[in-house]
Coordinates of C-alpha atoms in Angstrom, one line a residue:
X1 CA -26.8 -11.8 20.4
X2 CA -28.8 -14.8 20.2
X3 CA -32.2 -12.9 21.1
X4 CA -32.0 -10.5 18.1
X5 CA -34.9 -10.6 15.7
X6 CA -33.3 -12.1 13.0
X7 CA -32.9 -15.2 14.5
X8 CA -35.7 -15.5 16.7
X9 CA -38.0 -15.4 13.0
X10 CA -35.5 -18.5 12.0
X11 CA -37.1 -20.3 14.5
X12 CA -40.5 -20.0 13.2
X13 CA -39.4 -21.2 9.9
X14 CA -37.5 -24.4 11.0
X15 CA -39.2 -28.0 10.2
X16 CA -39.8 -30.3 13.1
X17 CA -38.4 -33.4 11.3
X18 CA -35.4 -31.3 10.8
X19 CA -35.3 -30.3 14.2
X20 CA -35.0 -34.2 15.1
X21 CA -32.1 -35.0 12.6
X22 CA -30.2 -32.2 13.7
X23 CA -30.2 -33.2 17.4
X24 CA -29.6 -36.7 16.4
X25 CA -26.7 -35.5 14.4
X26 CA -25.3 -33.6 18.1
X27 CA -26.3 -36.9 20.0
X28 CA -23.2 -38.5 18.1
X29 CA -19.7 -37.7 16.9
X30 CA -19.2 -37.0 13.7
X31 CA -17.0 -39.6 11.8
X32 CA -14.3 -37.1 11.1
X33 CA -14.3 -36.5 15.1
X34 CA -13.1 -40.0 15.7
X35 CA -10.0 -40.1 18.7
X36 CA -6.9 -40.4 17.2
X37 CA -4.6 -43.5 18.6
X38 CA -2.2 -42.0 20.4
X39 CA -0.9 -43.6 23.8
X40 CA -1.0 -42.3 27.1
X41 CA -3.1 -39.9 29.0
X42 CA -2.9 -36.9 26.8
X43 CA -4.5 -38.7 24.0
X44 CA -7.9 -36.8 24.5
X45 CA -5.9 -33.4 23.7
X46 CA -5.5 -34.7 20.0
X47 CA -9.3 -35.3 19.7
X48 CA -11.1 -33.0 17.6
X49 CA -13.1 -30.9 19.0
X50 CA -17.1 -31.3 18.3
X51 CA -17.9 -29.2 21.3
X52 CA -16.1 -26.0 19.9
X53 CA -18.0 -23.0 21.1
X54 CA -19.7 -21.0 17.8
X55 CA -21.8 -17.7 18.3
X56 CA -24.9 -18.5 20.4
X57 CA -24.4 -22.5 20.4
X58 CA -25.7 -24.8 23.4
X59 CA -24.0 -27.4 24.6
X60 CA -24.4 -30.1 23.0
X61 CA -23.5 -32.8 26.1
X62 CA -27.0 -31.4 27.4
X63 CA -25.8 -28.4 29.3
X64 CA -27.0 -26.1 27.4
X65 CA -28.0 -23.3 29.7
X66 CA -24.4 -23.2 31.1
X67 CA -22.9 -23.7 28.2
X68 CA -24.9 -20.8 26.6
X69 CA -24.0 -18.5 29.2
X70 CA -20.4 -19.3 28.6
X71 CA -18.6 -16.0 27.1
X72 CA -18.0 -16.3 23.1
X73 CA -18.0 -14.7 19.4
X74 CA -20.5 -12.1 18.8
X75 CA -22.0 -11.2 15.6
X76 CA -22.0 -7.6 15.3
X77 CA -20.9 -7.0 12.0
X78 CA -23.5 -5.5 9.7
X79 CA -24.0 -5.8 6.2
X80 CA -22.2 -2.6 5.4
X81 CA -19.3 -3.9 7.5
X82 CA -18.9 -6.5 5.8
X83 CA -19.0 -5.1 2.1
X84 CA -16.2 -2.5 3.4
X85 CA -14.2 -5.1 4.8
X86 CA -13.5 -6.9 1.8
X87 CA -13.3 -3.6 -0.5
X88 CA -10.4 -2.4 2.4
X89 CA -9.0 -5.5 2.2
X90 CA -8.1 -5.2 -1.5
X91 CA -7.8 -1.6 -2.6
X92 CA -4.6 -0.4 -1.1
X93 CA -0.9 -0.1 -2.2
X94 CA -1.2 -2.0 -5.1
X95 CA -3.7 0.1 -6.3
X96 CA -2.4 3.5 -5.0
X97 CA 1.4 2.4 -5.7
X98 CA 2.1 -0.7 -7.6
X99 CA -0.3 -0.1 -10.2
X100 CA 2.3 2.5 -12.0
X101 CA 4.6 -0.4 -12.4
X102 CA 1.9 -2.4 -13.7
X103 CA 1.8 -0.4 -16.7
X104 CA 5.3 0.3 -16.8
X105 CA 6.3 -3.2 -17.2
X106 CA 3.2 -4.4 -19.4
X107 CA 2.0 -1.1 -20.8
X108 CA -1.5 0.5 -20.2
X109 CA -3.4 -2.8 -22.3
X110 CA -1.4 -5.5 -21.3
X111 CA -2.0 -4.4 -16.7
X112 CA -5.8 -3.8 -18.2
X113 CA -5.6 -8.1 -19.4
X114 CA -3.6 -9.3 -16.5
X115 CA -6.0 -7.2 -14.1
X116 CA -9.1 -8.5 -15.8
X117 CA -8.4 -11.9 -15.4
X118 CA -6.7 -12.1 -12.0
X119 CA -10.4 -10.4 -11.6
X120 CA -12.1 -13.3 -13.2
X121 CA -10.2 -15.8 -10.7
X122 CA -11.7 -14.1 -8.2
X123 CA -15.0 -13.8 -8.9
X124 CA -14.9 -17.5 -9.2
X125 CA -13.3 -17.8 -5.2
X126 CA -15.3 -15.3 -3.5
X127 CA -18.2 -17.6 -5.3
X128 CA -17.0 -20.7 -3.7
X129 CA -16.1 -18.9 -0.5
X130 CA -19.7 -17.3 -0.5
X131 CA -21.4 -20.5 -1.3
X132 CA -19.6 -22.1 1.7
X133 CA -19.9 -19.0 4.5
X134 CA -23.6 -18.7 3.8
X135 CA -24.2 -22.7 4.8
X136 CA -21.4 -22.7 7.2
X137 CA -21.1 -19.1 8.6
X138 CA -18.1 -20.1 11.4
X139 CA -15.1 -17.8 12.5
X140 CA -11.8 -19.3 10.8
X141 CA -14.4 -20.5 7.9
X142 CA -12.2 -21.9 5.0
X143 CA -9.4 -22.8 7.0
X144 CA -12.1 -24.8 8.8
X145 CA -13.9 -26.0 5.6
X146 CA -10.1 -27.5 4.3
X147 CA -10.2 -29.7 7.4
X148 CA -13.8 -30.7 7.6
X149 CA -14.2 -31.2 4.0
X150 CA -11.0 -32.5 2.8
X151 CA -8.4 -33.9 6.0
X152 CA -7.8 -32.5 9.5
X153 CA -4.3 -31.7 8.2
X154 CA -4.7 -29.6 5.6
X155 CA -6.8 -27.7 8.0
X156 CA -4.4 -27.4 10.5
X157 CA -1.6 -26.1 7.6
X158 CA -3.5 -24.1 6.1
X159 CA -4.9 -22.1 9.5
X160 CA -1.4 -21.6 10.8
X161 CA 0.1 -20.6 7.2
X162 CA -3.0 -17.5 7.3
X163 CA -2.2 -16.8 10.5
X164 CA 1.1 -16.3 10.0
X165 CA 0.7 -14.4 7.2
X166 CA -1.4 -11.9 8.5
X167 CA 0.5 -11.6 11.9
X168 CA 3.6 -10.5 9.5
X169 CA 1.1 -8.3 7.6
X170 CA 0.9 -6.5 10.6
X171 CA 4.6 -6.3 11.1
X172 CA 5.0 -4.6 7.5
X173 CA 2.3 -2.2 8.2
X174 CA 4.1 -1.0 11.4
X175 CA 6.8 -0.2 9.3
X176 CA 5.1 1.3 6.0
X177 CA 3.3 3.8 8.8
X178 CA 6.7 5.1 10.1
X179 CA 7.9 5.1 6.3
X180 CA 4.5 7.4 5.7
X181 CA 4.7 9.8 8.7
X182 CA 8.5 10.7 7.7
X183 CA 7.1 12.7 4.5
X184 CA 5.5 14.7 7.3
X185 CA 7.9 14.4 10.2
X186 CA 11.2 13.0 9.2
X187 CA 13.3 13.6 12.5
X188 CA 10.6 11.5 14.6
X189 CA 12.4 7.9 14.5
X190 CA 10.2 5.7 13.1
X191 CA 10.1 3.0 15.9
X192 CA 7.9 5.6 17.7
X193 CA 5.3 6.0 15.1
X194 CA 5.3 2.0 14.6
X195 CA 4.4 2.0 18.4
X196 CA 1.4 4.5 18.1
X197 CA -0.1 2.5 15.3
X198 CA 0.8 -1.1 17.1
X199 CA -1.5 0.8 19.9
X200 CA -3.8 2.1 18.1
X201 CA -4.5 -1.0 16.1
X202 CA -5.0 -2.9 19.3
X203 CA -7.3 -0.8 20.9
X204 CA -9.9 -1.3 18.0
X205 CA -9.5 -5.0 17.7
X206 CA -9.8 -5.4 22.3
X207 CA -13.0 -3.9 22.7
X208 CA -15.8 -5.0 20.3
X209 CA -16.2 -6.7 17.2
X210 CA -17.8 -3.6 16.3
X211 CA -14.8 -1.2 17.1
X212 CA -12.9 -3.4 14.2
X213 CA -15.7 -3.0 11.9
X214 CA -16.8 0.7 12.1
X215 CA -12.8 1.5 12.2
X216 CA -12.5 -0.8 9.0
X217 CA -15.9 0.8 7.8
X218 CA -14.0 4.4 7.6
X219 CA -11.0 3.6 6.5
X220 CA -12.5 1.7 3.6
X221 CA -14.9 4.5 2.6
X222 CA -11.9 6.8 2.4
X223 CA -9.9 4.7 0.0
X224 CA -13.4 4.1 -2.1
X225 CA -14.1 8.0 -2.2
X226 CA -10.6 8.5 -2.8
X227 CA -10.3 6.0 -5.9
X228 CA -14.0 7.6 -7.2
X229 CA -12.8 11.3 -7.4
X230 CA -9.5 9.8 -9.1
X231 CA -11.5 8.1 -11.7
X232 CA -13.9 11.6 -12.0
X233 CA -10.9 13.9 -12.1
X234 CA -9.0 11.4 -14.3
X235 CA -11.7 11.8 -17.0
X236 CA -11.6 15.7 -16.9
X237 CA -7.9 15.9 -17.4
X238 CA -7.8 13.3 -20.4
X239 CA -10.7 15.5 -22.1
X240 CA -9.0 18.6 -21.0
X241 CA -11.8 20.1 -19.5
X242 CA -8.8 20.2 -16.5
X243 CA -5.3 21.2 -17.5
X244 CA -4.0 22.4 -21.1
X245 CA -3.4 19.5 -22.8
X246 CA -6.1 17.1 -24.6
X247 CA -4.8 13.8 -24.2
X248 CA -7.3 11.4 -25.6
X249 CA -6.4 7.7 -25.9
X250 CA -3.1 8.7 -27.5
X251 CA -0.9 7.6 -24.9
X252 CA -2.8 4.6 -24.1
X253 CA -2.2 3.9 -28.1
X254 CA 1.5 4.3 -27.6
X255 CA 1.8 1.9 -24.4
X256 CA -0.1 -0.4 -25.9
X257 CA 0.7 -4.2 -24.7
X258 CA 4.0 -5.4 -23.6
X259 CA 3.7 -9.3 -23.5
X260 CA 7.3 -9.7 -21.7
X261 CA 6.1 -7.8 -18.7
X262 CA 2.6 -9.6 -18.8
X263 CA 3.4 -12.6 -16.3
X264 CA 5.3 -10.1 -13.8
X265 CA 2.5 -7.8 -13.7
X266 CA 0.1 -11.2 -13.9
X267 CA 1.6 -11.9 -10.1
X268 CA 1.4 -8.1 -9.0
X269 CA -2.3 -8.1 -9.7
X270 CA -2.5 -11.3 -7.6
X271 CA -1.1 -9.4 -5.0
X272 CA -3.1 -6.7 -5.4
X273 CA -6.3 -8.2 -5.0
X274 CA -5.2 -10.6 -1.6
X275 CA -7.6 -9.7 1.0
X276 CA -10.6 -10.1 -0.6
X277 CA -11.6 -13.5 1.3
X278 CA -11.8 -11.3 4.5
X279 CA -15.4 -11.7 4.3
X280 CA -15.1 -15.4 4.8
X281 CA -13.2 -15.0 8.4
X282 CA -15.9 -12.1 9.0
X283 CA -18.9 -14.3 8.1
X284 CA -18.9 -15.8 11.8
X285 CA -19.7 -12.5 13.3
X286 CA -22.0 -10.9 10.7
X287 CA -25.4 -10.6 12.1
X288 CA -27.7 -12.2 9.6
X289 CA -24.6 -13.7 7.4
X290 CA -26.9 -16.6 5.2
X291 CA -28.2 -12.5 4.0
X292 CA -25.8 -10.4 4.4
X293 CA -22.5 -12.8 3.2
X294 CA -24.4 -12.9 0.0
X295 CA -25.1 -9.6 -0.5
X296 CA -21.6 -8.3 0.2
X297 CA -19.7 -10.7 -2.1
X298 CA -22.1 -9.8 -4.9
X299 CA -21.4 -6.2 -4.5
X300 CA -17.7 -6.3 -3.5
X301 CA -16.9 -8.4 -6.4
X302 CA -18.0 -5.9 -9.3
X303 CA -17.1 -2.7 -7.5
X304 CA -13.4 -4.1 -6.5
X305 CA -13.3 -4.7 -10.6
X306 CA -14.5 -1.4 -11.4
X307 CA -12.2 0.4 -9.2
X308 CA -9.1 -1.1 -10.4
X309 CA -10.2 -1.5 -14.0
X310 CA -11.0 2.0 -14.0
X311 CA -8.2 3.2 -12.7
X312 CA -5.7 1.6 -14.6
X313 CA -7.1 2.9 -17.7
X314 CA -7.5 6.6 -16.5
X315 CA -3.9 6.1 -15.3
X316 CA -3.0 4.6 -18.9
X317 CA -4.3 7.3 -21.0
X318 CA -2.4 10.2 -19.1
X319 CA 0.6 9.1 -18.0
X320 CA 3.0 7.4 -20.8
X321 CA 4.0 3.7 -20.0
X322 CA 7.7 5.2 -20.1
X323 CA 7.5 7.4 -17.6
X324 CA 10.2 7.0 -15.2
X325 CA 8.0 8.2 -12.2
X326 CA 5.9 4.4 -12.9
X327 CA 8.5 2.3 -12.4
X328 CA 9.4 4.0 -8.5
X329 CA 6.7 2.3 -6.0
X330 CA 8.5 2.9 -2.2
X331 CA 5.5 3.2 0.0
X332 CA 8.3 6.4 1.4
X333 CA 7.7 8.3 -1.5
X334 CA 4.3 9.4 -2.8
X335 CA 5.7 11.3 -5.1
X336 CA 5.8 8.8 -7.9
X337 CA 2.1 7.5 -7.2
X338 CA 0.4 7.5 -10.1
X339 CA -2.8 9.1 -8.2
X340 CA -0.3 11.6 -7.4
X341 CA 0.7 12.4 -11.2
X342 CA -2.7 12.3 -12.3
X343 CA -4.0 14.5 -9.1
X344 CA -0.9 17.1 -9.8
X345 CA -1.9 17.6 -13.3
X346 CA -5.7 18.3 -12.6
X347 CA -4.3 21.1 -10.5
X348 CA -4.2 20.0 -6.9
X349 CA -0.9 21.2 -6.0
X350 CA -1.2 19.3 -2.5
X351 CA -1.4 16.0 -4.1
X352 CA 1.4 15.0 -2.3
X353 CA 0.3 15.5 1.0
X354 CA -3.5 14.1 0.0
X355 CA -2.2 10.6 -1.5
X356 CA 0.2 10.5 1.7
X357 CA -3.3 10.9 3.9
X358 CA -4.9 8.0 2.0
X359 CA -2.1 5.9 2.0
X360 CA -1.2 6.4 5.7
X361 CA -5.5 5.1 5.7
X362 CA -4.8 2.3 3.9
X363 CA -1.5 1.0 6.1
X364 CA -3.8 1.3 9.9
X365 CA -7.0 -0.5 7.6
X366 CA -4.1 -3.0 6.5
X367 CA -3.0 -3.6 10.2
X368 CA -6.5 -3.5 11.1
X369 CA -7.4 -6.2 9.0
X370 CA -4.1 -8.5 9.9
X371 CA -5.0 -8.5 13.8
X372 CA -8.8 -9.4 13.6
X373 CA -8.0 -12.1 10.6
X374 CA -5.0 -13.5 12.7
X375 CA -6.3 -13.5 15.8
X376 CA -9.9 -15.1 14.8
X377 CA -7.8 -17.4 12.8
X378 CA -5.6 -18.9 15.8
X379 CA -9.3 -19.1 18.0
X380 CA -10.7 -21.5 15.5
X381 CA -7.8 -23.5 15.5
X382 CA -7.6 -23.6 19.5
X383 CA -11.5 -24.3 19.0
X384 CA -10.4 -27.4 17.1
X385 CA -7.5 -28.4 19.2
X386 CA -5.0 -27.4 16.7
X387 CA -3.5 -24.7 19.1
X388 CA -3.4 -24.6 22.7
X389 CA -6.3 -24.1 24.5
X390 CA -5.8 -20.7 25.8
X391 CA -6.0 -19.3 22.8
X392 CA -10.1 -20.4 23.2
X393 CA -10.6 -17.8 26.3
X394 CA -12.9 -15.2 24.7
X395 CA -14.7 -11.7 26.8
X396 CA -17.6 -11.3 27.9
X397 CA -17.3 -8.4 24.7
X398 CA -16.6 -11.4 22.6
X399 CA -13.1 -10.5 22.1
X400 CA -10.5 -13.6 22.0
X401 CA -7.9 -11.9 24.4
X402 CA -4.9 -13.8 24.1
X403 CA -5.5 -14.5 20.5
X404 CA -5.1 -10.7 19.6
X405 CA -2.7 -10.3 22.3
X406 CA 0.0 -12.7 21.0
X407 CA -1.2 -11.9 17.4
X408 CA 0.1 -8.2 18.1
X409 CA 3.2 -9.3 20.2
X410 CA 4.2 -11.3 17.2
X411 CA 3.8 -8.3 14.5
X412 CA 5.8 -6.3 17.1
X413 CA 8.9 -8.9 17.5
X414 CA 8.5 -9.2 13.7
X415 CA 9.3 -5.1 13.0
X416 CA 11.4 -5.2 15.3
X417 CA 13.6 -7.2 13.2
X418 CA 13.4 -5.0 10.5
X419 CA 15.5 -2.7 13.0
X420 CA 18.5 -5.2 13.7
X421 CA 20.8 -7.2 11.3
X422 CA 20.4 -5.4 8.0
X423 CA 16.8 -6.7 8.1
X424 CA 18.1 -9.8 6.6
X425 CA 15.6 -11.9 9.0
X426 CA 12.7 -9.4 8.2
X427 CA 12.8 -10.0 4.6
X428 CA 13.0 -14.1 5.5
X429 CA 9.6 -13.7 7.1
X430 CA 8.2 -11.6 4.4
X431 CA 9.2 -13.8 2.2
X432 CA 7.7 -17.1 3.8
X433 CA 4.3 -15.3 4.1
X434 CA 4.9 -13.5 0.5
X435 CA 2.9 -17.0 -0.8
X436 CA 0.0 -17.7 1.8
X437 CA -3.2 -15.9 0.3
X438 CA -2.4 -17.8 -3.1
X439 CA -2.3 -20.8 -1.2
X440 CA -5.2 -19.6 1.5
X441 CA -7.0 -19.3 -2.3
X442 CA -6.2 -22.9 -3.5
X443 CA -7.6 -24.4 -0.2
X444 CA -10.7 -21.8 -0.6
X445 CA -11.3 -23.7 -4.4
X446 CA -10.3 -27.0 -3.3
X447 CA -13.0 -27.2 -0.3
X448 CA -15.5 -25.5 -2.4
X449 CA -15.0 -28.6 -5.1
X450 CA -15.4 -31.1 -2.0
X451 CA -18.0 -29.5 0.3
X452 CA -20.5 -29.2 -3.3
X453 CA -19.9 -33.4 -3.9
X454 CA -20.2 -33.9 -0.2
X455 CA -23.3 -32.0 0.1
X456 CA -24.6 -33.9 -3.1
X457 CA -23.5 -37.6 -2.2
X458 CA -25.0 -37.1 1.6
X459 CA -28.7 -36.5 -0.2
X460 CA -28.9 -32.7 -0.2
X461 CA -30.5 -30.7 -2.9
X462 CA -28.3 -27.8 -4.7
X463 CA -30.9 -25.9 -4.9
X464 CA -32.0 -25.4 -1.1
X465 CA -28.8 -23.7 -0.8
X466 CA -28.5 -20.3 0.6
X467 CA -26.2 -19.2 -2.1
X468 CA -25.0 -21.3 -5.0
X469 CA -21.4 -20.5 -6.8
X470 CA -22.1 -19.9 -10.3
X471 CA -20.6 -22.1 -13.3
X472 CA -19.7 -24.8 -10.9
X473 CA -17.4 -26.8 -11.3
X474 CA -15.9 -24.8 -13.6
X475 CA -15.5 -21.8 -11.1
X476 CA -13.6 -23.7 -8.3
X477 CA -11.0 -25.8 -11.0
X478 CA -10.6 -22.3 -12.8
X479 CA -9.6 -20.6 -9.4
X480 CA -7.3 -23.7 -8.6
X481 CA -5.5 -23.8 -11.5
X482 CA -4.8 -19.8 -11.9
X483 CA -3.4 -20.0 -8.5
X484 CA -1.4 -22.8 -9.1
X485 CA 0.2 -20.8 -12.3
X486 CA 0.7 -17.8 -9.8
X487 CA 2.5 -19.8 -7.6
X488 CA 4.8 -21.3 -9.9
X489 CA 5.7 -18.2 -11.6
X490 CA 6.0 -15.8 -9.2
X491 CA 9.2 -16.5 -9.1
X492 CA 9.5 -15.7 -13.0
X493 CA 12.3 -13.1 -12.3
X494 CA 14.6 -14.6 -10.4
X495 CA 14.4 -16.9 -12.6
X496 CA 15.2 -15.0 -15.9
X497 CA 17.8 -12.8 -13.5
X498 CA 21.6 -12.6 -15.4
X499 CA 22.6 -13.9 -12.9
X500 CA 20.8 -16.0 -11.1
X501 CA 20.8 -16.1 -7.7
X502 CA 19.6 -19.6 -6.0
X503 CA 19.4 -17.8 -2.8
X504 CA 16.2 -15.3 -4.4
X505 CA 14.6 -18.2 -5.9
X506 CA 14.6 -19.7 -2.2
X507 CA 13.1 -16.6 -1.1
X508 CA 10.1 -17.0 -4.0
X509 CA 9.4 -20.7 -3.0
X510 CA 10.2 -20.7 0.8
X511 CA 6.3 -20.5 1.6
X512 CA 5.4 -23.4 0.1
X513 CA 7.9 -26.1 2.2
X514 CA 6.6 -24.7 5.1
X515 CA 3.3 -25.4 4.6
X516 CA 4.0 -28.8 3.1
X517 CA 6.0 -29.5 6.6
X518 CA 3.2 -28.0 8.9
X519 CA 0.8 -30.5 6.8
X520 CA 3.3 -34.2 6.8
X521 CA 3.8 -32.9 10.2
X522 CA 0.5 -32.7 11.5
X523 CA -0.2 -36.2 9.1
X524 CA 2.4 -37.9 10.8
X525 CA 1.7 -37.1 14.5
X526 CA -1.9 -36.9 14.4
X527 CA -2.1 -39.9 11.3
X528 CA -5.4 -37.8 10.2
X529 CA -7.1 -39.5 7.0
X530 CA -8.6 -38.0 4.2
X531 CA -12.5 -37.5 4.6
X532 CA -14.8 -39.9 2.2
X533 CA -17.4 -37.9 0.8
X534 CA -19.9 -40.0 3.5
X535 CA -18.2 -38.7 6.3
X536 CA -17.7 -34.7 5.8
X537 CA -18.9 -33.0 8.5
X538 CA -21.8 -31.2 7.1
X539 CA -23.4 -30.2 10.4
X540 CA -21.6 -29.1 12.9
X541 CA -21.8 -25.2 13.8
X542 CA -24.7 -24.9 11.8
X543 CA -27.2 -25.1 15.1
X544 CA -27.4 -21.1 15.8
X545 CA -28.8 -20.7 12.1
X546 CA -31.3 -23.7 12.0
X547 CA -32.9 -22.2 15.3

């Protein structure tokens, strides 16, 4: 990919003096690349890795014609790809399901407030996340970025905490597919749908780069029609142009705001909206990302805000807040969907049957998403010698084999223990992962806050970056602190439970020990310092870009 147009203009446009510091910046190790002391043989193992194989990079020991031909990442994702990526990654059961809750709990004005500003905490970590994938567009980005920019160990914690997460994504989607084909087929056991899916999944992610993005591409653009002629029809029925009865803002009146349910719906909007920084794992294969990273974050952003700020308040002023269909969200019955309600009473008696289509879209584009975010996840940390080095082999398609292999053998053995025990060790693992894109968020703000004083103490100029994040530093300590509150109170209800139950709030908080264990661990073994501003890696992986 490295003879496309795109980058053969880059070259034009580079400056010979910065030609000159850049090699002299690959001539050396960076300080954060130092050997660790650790005795015997296998101490080179433990070395980071400045020799990590990005898209199109030469070698930088001076072999750079082998090195080049060396199979590896390529960028074939395309601005559209990239925009429906992060749009699939967000608009999905919460929306379709969860959302009736929402209103339920907090009424139609207090989900619009909770939505709005879980919305606003966004905006302000796609804009760090942008700001950093446009100057450092690398597979694994911000779990990179955390190691890089702030200590090897946080890196290393957080990478295996969003790999995890995703690879038991993928084990929940398995079994919300069997839950969705049973509407349709209920004497097929549902092990043998989870199977066609686990397949299916596969195929698109072992092939191409591009087979993940088309396959996301379609299964986005469903969910985004889907949500447009909701908000269309929506609109007809409260004006009464469809149906009999004129509804107004009457029952949005009546809901009103809640401010008990307010924090729990607070955390389900968090939820919701997990996904979104999708685009920053994807930013190492996007063709032309310091363009087309940009581009897609400003558009996913305000769409992703419209879609679920528009739906929530068609959903508001149709259905009451105290309607007992709103409080039922099982993924096995799209009956209570609020889409459904709303489609039912424009007339479209197979509403049913049409939400269970877009909902059995938004489980594969779920699993989709969980095997290519895992699986480049678990590369960049073999890349930097944080997992073993199989894990680095990549195709000649520029497919990391045994990444998505064992990424999918995981999300099998994990639905398969949905199957045995009660599911008692099922719900464990969802519970462990139940936390990771909060805290995948927190290290997205956190490296944002570093990388900008790095960039600024090592003699750089804001302004010759490719993207800036707006409102800074206010953005990244905004985004920090919100998920910190989500965190801490998303365990609000077992909490205020009569009784309580120590054993649910372990469930809430299990997440966060073990990613304070994978990080002392890693601290410990490795004894990995934290990065003076001098010394952050601003360089590395940049090459392919500057050519």
């Amino acid at each position: 990919m490295s003879g496309s147009p795109a980058r053969r203009s880059k070259s034009k446009d580079i400056d010979n003096s910065e030609t000159i510091a850049m090699e002299n910046v690959l001539s050396r190790r960076s300080p954060m690349h130092h050997s660790v002391d650790v005795k015997g043989d296998s101490a080179s193992q433990y070395v980071e890795d400045i020799e990590r194989v990005y898209t199109g990079r030469s070698d930088v020991s001076g072999s750079g014609t082998a090195e080049s031909e060396k199979p590896h990442l390529h960028r074939g994702l395309k601005a559209r790809h990239l925009t429906m990526i992060s749009l699939g990654g967000t608009i999905g059961t919460g929306l379709f399901l969860a959302s009736g809750a929402s209103i339920a709990n907090a009424g139609p004005g207090g989900a619009l407030i909770a939505y709005a500003l879980i919305g606003i905490m966004v905006f302000f970590m796609m804009e760090c996340l942008g700001e950093m994938a446009t100057f450092l567009p690398i597979s694994g980005s911000f779990n990179n970025y955390a190691g890089r920019f702030i200590d090897p160990a946080l890196g290393f914690a957080l990478g295996w905490n969003y790999w995890y997460n995703w690879a038991v994504t993928l084990a929940v989607e398995l079994t919300a597919g069997s839950m969705v084909m049973a509407f349709w087929a209920p004497w097929v056991p549902g092990y043998v749908w989870s199977i066609v899916f686990l397949v299916l999944v596969l195929s698109l992610n072992l092939f191409s780069v591009k087979g993940y993005g088309e396959a996301e591409y379609w299964f986005a653009l469903i969910k985004v029609l889907t949500v447009i002629v909701f908000i269309f029809l929506g609109i007809l029925v409260d004006t009464a142009v469809l149906g009999d009865v004129y509804y107004g803002v009457e029952v949005f009146r009546s809901g009103g705001v809640r401010g008990t349910g307010i924090l729990s719906t607070f955390l389900t909007a968090g939820f919701s909206f997990q996904g979104t920084e999708l685009i920053g794992v994807a930013a190492g294969e996007s063709e032309n990302p310091q363009k087309n990273v940009p581009k897609a974050i400003k558009q996913v952003f305000w769409r992703i805000v419209l879609f679920y700020i528009l739906s929530i308040f068609i959903i508001g002023l149709i259905i009451p807040f105290d309607d007992p269909m709103l409080l039922k969200n099982d993924v096995g019955d799209v009956s209570v969907s609020p889409f459904t309600l709303v489609f039912q009473r424009a007339g479209i008696q197979p509403a049913a049957h049409l939400m269970n289509a877009v909902i059995l879209t938004t489980v594969l584009s779920a699993g989709n998403s969980g095997l290519y975010a895992s699986s480049r996840t678990l590369y960049d940390l073999a890349c930097e010698n944080k997992a073993p080095r199989v894990f680095k082999k990549v195709t000649k398609a520029g497919i990391p084999i045994y990444c998505v292999l064992l990424t999918g053998l995981i999300g099998m053995l994990a639905f398969l223990t949905s199957l045995f025990g009660n599911g008692v060790v099922y719900n464990w693992l969802l519970n462990i992962s139940g936390v990771a894109g909060f805290i995948a968020w927190l290290g997205i703000a956190a490296s944002h806050y570093r990388f900008r004083q790095a960039y600024v103490a090592q003699g750089h100029l804001v302004s010759d970056l490719p993207f800036k994040a707006r409102l800074f530093p206010v953005g990244p300590i905004f985004a920090f602190l919100i998920c910190s509150f989500v965190l801490v109170g998303q365990g609000y209800d077992a909490w205020s439970a009569d009784p309580v139950d120590p054993l649910d709030i372990v469930a809430c908080y299990i997440g966060i020990p073990i990613v304070l264990i994978f990080y002392f661990g890693y601290k410990i073994v490795m004894k990995s310092k934290f990065i003076p501003l001098m010394e952050v890696d601003l360089d590395t992986g940049r090459e392919e870009i500057l050519r």
